[in-house]
Short mmCIF file of C-alpha atoms and ligand atoms in Angstrom, two decimals:
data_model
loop_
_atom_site.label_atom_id
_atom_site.label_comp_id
_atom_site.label_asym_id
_atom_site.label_seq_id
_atom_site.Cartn_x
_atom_site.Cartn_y
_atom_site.Cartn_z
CA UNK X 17 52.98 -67.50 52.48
CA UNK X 18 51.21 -70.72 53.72
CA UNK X 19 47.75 -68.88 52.20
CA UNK X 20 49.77 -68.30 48.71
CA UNK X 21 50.54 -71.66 48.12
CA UNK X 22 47.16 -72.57 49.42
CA UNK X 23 45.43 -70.30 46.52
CA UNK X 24 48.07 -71.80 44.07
CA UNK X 25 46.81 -75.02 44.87
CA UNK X 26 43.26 -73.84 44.29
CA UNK X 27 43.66 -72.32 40.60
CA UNK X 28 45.82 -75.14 39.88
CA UNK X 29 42.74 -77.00 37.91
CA UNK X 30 41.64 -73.81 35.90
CA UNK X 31 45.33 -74.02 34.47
CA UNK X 32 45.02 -77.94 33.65
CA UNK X 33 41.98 -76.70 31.40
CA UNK X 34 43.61 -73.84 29.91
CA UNK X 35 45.85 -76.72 27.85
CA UNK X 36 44.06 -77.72 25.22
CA UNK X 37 43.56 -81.28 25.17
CA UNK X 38 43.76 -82.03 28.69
CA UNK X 39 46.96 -84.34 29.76
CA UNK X 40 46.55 -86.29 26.38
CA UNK X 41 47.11 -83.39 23.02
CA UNK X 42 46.26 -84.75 19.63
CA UNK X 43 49.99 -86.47 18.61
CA UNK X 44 50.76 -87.77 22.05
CA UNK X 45 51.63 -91.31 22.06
CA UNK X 46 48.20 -93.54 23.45
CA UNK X 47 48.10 -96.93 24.20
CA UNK X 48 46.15 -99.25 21.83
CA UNK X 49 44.15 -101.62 23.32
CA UNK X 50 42.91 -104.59 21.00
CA UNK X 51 39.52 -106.03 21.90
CA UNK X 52 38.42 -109.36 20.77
CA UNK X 53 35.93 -108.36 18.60
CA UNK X 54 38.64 -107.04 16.33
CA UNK X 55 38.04 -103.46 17.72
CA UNK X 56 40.65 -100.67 18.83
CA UNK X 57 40.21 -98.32 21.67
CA UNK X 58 43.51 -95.62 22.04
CA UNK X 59 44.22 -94.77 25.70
CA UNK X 60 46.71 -95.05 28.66
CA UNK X 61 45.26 -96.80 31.71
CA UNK X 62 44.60 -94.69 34.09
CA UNK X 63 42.88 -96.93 37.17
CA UNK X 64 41.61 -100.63 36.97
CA UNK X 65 40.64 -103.59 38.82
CA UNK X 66 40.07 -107.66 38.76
CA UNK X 67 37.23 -106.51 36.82
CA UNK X 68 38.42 -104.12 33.53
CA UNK X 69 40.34 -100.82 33.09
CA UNK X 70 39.49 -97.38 32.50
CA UNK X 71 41.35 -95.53 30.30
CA UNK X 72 42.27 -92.14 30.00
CA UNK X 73 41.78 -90.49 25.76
CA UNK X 74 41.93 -87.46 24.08
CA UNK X 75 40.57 -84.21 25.86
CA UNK X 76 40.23 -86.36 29.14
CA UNK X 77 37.43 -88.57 28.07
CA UNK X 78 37.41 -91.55 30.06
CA UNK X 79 36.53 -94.99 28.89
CA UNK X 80 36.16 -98.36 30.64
CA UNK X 81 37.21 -101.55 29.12
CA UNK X 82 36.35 -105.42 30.60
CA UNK X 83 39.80 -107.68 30.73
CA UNK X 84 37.17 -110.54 29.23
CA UNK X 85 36.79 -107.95 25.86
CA UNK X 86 40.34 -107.64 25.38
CA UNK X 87 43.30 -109.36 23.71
CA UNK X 88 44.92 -111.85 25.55
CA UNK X 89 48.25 -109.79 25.33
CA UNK X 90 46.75 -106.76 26.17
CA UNK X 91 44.62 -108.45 28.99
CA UNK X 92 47.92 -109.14 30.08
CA UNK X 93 48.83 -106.15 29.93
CA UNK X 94 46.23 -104.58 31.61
CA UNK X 95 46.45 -107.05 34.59
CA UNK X 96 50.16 -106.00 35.00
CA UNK X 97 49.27 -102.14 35.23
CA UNK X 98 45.83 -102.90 37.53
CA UNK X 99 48.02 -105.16 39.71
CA UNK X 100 50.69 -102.35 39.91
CA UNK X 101 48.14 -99.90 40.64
CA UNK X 102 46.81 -101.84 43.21
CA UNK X 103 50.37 -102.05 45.01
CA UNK X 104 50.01 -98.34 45.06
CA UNK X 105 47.06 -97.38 45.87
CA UNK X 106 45.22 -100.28 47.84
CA UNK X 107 42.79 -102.37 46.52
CA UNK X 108 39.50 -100.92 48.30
CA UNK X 109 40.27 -97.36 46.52
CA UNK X 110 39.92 -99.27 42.86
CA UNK X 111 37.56 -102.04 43.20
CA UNK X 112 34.69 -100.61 41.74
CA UNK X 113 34.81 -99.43 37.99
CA UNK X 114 32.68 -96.08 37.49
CA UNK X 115 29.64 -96.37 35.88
CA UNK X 116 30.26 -94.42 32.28
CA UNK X 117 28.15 -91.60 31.51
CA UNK X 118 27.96 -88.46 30.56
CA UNK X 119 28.17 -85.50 32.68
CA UNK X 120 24.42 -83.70 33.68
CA UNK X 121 25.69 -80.70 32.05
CA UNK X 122 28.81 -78.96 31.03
CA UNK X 123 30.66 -77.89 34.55
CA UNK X 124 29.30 -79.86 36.82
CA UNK X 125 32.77 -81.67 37.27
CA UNK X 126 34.18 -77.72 38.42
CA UNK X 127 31.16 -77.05 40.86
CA UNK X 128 31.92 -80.13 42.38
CA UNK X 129 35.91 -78.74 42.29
CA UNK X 130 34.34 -75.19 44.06
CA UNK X 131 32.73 -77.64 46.53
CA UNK X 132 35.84 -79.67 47.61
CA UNK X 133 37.90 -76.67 47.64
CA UNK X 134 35.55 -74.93 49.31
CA UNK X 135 35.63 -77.29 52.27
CA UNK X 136 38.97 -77.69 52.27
CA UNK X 137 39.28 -73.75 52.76
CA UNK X 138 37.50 -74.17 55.78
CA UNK X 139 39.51 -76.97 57.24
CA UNK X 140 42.87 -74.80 56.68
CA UNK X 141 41.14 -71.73 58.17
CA UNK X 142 40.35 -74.08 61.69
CA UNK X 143 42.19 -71.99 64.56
CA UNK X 144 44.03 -75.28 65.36
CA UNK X 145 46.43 -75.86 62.76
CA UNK X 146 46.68 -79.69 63.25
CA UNK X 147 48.27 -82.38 61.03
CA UNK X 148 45.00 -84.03 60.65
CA UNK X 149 43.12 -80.49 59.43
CA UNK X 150 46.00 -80.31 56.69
CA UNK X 151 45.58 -83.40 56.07
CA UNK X 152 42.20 -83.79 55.20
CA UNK X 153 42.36 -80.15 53.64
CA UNK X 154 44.51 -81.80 51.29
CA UNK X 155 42.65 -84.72 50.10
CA UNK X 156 39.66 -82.69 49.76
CA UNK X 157 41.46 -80.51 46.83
CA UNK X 158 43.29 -83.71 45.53
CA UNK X 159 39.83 -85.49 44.63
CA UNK X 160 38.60 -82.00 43.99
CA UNK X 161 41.35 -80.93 41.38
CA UNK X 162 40.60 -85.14 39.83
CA UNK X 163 37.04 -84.81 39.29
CA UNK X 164 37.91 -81.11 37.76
CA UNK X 165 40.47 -82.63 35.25
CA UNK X 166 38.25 -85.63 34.02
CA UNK X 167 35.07 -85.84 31.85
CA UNK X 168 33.28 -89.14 31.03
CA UNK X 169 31.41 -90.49 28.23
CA UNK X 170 29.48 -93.56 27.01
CA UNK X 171 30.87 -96.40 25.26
CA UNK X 172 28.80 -98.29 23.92
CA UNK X 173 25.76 -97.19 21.21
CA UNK X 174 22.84 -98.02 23.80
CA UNK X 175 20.89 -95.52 24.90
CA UNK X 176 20.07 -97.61 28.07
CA UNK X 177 20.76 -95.76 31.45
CA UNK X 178 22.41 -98.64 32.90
CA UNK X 179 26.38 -99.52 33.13
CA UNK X 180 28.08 -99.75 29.46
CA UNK X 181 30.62 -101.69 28.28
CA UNK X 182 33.02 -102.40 25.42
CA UNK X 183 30.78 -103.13 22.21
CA UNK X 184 31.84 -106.52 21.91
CA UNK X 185 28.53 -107.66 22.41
CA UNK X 186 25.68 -105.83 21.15
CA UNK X 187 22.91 -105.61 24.17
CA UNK X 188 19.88 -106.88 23.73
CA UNK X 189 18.34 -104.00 25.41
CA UNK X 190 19.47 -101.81 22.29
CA UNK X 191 18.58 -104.32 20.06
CA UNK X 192 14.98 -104.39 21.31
CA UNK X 193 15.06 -100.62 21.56
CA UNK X 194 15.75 -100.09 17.68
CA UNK X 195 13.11 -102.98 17.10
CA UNK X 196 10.34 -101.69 19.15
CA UNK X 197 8.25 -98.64 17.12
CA UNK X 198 7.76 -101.85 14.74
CA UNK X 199 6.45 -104.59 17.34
CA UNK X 200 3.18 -104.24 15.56
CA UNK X 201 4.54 -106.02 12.22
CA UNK X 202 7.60 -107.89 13.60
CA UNK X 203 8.39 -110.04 17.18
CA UNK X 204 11.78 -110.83 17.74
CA UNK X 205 13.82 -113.32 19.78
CA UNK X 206 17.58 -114.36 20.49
CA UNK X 207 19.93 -116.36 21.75
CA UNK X 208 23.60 -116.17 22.71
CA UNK X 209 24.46 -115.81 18.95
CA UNK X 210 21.91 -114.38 17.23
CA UNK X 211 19.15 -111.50 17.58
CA UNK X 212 16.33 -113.22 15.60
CA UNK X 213 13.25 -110.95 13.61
CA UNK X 214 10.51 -112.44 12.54
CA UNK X 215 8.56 -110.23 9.98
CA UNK X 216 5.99 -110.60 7.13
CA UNK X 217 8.16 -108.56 4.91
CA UNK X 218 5.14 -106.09 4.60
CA UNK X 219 5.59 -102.67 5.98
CA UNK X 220 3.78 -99.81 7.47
CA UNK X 221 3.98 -97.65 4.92
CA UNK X 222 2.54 -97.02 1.18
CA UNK X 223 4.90 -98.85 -1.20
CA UNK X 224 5.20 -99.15 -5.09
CA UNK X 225 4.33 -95.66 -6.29
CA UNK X 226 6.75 -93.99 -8.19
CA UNK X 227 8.63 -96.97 -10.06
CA UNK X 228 8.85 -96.45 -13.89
CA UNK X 229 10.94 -99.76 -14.00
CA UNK X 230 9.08 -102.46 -13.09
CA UNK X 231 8.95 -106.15 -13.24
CA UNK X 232 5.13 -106.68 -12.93
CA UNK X 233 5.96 -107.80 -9.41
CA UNK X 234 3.66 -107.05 -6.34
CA UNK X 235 4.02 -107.18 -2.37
CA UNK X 236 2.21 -109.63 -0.90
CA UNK X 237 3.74 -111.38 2.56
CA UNK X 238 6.65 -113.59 3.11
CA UNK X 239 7.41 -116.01 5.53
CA UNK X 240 10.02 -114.88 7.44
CA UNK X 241 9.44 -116.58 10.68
CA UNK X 242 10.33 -119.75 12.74
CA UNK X 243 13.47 -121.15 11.15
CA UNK X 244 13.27 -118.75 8.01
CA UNK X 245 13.46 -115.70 9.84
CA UNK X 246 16.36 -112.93 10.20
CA UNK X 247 19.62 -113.47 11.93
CA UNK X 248 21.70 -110.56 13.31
CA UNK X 249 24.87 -111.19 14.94
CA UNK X 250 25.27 -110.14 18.46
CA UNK X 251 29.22 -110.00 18.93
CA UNK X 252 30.14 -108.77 15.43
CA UNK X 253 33.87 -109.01 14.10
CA UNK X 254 35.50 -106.82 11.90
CA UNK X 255 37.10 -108.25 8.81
CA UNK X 256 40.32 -107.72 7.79
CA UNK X 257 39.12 -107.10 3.73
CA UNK X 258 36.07 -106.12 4.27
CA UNK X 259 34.18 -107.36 1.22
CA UNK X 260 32.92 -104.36 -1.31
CA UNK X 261 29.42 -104.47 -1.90
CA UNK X 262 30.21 -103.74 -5.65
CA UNK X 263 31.83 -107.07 -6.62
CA UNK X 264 29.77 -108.88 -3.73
CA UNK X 265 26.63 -109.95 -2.06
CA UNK X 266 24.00 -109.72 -5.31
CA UNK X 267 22.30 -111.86 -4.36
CA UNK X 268 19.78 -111.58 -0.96
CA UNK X 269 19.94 -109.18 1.83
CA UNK X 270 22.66 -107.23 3.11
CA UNK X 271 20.96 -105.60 6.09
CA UNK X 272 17.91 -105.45 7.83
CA UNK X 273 15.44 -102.43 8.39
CA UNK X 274 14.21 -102.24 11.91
CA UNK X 275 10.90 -102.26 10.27
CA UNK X 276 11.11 -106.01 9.34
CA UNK X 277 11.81 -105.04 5.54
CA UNK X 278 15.41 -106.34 4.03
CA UNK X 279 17.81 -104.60 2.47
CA UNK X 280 19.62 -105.82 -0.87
CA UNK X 281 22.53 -104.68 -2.84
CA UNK X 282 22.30 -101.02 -4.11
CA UNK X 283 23.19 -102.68 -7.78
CA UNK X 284 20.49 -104.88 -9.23
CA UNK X 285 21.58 -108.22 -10.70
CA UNK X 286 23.15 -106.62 -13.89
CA UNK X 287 25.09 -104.07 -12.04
CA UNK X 288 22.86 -100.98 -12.40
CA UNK X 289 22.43 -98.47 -9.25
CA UNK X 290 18.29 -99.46 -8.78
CA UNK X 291 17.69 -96.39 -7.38
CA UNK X 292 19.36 -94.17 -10.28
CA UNK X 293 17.17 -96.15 -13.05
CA UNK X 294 13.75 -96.04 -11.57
CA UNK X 295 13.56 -99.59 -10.47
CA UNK X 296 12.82 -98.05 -6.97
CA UNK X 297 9.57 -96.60 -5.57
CA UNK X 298 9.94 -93.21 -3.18
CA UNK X 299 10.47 -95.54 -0.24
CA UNK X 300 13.65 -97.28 -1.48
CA UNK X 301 11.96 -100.22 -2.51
CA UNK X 302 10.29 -102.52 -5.03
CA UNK X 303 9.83 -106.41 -5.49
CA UNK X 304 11.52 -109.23 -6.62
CA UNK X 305 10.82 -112.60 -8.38
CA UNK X 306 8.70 -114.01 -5.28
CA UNK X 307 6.66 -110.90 -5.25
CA UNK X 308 8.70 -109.72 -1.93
CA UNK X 309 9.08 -106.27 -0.87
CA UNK X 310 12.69 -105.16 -0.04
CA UNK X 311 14.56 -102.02 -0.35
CA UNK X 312 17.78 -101.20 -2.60
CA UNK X 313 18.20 -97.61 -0.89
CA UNK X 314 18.90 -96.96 2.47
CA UNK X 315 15.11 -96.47 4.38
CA UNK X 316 15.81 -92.91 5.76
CA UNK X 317 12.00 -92.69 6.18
CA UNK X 318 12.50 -94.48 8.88
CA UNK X 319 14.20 -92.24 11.12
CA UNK X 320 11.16 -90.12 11.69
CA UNK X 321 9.84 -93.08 13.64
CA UNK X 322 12.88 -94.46 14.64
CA UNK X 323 14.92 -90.81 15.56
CA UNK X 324 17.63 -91.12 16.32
CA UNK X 325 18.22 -94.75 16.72
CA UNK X 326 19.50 -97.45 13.86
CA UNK X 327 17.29 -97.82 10.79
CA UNK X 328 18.40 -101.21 10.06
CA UNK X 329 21.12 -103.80 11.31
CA UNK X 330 23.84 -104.87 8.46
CA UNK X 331 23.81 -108.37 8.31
CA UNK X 332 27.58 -108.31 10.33
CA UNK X 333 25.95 -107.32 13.00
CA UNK X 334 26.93 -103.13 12.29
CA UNK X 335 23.94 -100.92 13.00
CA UNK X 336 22.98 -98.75 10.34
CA UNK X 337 22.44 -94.99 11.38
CA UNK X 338 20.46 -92.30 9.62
CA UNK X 339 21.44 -88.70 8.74
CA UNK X 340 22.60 -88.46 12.10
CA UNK X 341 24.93 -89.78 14.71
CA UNK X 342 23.19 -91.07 18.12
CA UNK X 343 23.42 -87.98 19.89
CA UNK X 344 21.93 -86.23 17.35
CA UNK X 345 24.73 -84.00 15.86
CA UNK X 346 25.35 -84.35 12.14
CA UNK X 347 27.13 -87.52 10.70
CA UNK X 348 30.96 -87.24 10.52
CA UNK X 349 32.97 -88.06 7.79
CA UNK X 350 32.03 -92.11 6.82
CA UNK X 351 34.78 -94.08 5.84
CA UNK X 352 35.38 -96.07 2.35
CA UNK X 353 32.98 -99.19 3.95
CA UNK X 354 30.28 -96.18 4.85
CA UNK X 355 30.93 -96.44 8.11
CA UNK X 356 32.81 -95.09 11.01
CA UNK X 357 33.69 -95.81 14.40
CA UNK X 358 33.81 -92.97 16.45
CA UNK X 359 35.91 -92.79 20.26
CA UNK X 360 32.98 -93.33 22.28
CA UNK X 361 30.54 -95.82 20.16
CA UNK X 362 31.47 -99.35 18.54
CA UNK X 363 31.72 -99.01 14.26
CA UNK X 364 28.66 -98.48 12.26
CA UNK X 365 26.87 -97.52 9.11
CA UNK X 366 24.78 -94.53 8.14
CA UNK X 367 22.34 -94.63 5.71
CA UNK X 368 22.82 -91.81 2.94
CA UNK X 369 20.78 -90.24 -0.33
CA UNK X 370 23.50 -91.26 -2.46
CA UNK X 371 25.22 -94.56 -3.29
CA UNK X 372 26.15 -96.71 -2.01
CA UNK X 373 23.40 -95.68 0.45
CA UNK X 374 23.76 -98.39 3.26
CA UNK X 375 26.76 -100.28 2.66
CA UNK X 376 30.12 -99.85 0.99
CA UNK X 377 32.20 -103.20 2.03
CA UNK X 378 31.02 -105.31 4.63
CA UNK X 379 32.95 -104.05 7.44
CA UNK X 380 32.33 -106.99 9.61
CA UNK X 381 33.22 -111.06 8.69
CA UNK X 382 30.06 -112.76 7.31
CA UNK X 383 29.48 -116.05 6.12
CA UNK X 384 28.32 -116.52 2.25
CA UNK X 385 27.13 -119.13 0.60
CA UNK X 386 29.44 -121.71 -0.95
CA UNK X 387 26.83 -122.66 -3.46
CA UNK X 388 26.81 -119.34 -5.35
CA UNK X 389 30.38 -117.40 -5.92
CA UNK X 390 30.67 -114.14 -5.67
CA UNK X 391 29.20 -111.84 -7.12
CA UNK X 392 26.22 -113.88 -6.76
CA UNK X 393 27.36 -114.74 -3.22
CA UNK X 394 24.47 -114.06 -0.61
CA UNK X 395 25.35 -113.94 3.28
CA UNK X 396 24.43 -116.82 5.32
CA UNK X 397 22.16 -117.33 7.25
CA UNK X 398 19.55 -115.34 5.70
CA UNK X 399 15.89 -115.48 5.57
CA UNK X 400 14.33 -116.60 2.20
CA UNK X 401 11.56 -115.59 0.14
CA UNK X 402 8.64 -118.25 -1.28
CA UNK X 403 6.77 -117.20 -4.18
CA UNK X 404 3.21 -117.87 -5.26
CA UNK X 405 3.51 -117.66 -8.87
CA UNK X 406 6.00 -117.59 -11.81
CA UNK X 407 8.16 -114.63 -12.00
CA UNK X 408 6.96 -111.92 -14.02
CA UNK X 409 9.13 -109.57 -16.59
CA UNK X 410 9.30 -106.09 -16.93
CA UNK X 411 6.75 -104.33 -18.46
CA UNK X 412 8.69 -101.03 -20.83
CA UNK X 413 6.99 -97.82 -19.94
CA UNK X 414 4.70 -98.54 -17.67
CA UNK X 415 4.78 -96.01 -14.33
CA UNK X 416 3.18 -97.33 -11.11
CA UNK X 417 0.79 -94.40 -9.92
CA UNK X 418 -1.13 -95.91 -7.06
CA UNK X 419 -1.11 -98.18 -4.40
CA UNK X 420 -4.13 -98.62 -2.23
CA UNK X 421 -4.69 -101.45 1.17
CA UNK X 422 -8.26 -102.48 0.48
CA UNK X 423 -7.69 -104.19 3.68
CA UNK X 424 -4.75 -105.99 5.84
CA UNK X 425 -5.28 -108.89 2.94
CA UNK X 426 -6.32 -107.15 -0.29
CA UNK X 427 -4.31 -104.67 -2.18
CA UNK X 428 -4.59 -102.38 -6.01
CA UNK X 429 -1.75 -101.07 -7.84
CA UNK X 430 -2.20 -98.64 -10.35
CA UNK X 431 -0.25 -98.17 -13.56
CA UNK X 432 -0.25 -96.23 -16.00
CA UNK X 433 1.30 -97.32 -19.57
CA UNK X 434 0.22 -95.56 -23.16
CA UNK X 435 -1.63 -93.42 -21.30
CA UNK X 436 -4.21 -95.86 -20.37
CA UNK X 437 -4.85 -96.86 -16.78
CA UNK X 438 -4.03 -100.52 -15.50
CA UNK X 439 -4.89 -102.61 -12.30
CA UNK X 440 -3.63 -105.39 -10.34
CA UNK X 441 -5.95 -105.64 -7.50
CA UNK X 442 -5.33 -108.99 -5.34
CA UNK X 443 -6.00 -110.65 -2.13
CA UNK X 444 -5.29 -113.61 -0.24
CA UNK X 445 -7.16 -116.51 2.41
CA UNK X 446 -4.47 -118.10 4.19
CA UNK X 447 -2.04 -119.22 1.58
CA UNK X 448 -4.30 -118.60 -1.40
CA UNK X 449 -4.12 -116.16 -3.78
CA UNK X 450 -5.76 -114.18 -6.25
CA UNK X 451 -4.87 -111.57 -8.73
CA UNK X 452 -7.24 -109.75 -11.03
CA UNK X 453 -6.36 -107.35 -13.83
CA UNK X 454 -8.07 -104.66 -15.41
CA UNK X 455 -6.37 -103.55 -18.93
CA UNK X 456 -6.62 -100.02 -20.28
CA UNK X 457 -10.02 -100.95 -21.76
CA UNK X 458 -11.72 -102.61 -19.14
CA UNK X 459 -11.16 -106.24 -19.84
CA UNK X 460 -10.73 -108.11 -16.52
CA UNK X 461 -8.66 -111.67 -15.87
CA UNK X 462 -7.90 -113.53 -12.83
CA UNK X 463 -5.37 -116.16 -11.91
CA UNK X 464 -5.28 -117.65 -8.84
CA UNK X 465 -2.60 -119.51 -6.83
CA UNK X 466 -2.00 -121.22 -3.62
CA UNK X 467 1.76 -121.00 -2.05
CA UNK X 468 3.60 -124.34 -1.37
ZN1 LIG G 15 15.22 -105.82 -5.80
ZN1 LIG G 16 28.03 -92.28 12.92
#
């Protein structure tokens, strides 16, 4: 009999599993918890201490949250339950919060079940059947049958091995990590605010070729650096009407590639999709009135350097993702802001091939400037361009077929209009320079400027 309910006890996890969903099925009632940063996590507390919670989700998945991210009511809460939990169970059993991550391999929580049951088999099977024996037999299959019943997984979107928390600050450490391929082009710097880039605004890659709408405009460097460089948020906040990036944000940048390169509106200034009418070279990009390179379309070249890290950083502080999520499944199902934010990683953005490509409506608050109203209304603070000469005008039927670096400070574009070939080739000392064209017949001029 007493070996029945022994073998009872043992099976007891396998049929925990065998209900789908764990102790939590999709419609059971889970507690919301509110974090500061505007962010919801669903869950019932399951253990806690002075320091945070974790809380028990869907299918088991356990998820830590620090009482300084939360609410104050529901850091009230949460002290309430830890404090009860404490009264139960004794405060040594709870002080330390697991570290979250996820599991070596599918199972490993059940050999670790076979283990404790295993050694609680042989503490029952002792010839002397002795309170303590049972006893310990006991809480060997109790932590057992626990560890068989739970799975854990990451919060927050770093990839970083060490201890994650609730994504109300972005870490540095995952900052620098989506930053670093480009440390060639860009440095970058922050402070309790901000995560700062400083970039030239030229990037890695060949640029230009392909447009068939241009504005005569060519890349040369920008100085984005010292107090003009780019500011991304580190605690982002979600805003409660997100602004739509079709009545919105025309003017400037509304993200930033990890490459150093910023991203603008999907519509040019007269509401046009750039990327559907040419404006845009194969890159997602082109230039603007100060001769600066920036992208319309989301930069999913990128991802082949980057992998599976962000592409860019919105300028609320959202990451922008590529084709696919972090761990390298395929993108779910985006939301009508282009974003999503999944039960294990804080809200972000994926870049796509169609529009609105990065952004839909700025899912996070942002500051704009009061000086130009909206649609014209550019998010502050922002880096700014500084051009070299007067802005050019487009040039009908002209097709950009080359782009060559003559060296890090000399470029030639190619064009091709009437079925003649055309050259810009320029170069620059310090903060002067020169541009010489080449017509379809040969005839040269040059013009030369020196930036303010
Ligand atoms: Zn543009
Ligand atoms: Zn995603």
């Amino acid at each position: 009999m007493k070996k029945l309910a022994l073998w009872i006890c043992l099976i007891s996890p396998f049929l925990l599993q065998g209900h789908a969903g764990g102790h939590y099925a999709t419609g059971d009632l889970l507690k919301i918890w509110h974090l500061q940063n505007g962010q919801t996590i669903e869950g019932n507390f399951a253990y806690g201490n002075s320091e945070g919670i974790t809380v028990e989700q869907l299918h088991g998945t356990l998820q830590t949250i620090l009482l300084a991210n939360l609410q104050t009511a529901d850091r009230k809460i949460a002290q309430l339950k830890v404090n009860r939990y404490k009264s139960i169970h004794g405060q040594a059993f709870t002080e330390t919060l697991p570290k979250t991550s996820k599991p070596a391999f599918p199972g490993m929580h059940w050999i670790a079940f076979f283990l404790f049951a295993t050694l609680a088999l042989q503490v029952f099977s002792g010839d002397h059947q002795k309170k303590w024996r049972q006893a310990i037999g006991l809480a060997c299959l109790f932590v057992g049958i626990i560890w068989a019943c739970k799975t854990e997984t990451a919060i927050s979107p770093s990839n970083s091995s060490t201890t994650t928390t609730t994504p109300t600050k972005t870490s540095i450490s995952f900052l620098d990590s989506a930053f670093a391929p480009y440390k060639k082009t860009i440095s970058t710097n922050y402070d309790d605010t901000y995560y700062y880039v400083n970039s030239n605004g030229m990037p890695e890659h060949n640029m230009m070729v392909g447009i068939t709408s241009w504005q005569q405009q060519v890349p040369i460097p920008q100085p984005y650096s010292g107090s003009n460089h780019w500011s991304i948020p580190l605690k982002p906040v979600y805003e409660s009407t997100p602004l739509s990036t079709k009545t919105n944000f025309m003017k400037g940048a509304v993200a930033l590639a990890v490459n150093g390169i910023p991203i603008f509106n999907a519509l040019n200034n007269r509401g046009e999709d750039s990327f559907a009418i040419g404006e845009l070279d194969q890159w997602g990009g082109h230039c603007g009135r100060a001769d600066d390179y920036h992208y319309h379309a989301a930069p999913m070249h990128l991802s082949n350097t980057s992998g599976l890290k962000p592409i860019a950083f919105a300028l609320d502080g959202y990451a922008v993702y590529g084709a696919k999520e972090p761990d390298g499944t395929a993108m779910k199902a985006l939301d009508a802001y282009h974003g999503h934010e999944l039960s294990n990683m804080a809200y972000h953005y994926h870049g796509t091939a169609d529009y609105p490509y990065v952004i839909g409506s700025m899912r996070g608050k942002v500051s704009t400037d009061p000086a130009t109203p909206a649609p014209e209304n550019q998010i502050l603070p922002q880096a700014f361009t500084n051009s070299v000469r007067p802005a050019l005008t487009a040039l009908k039927g002209a097709t950009i077929t080359n782009f060559e670096t003559l060296s890090p400070t000399a470029y030639v574009l190619t064009y091709s209009l009437n079925a003649k070939k055309y050259t810009v080739k320029y170069s620059w000392v310090n903060s002067t320079y020169t541009f010489v064209f080449t017509d379809g017949d040969g005839k040269q001029s040059t013009e030369t400027y020196t930036r303010k």
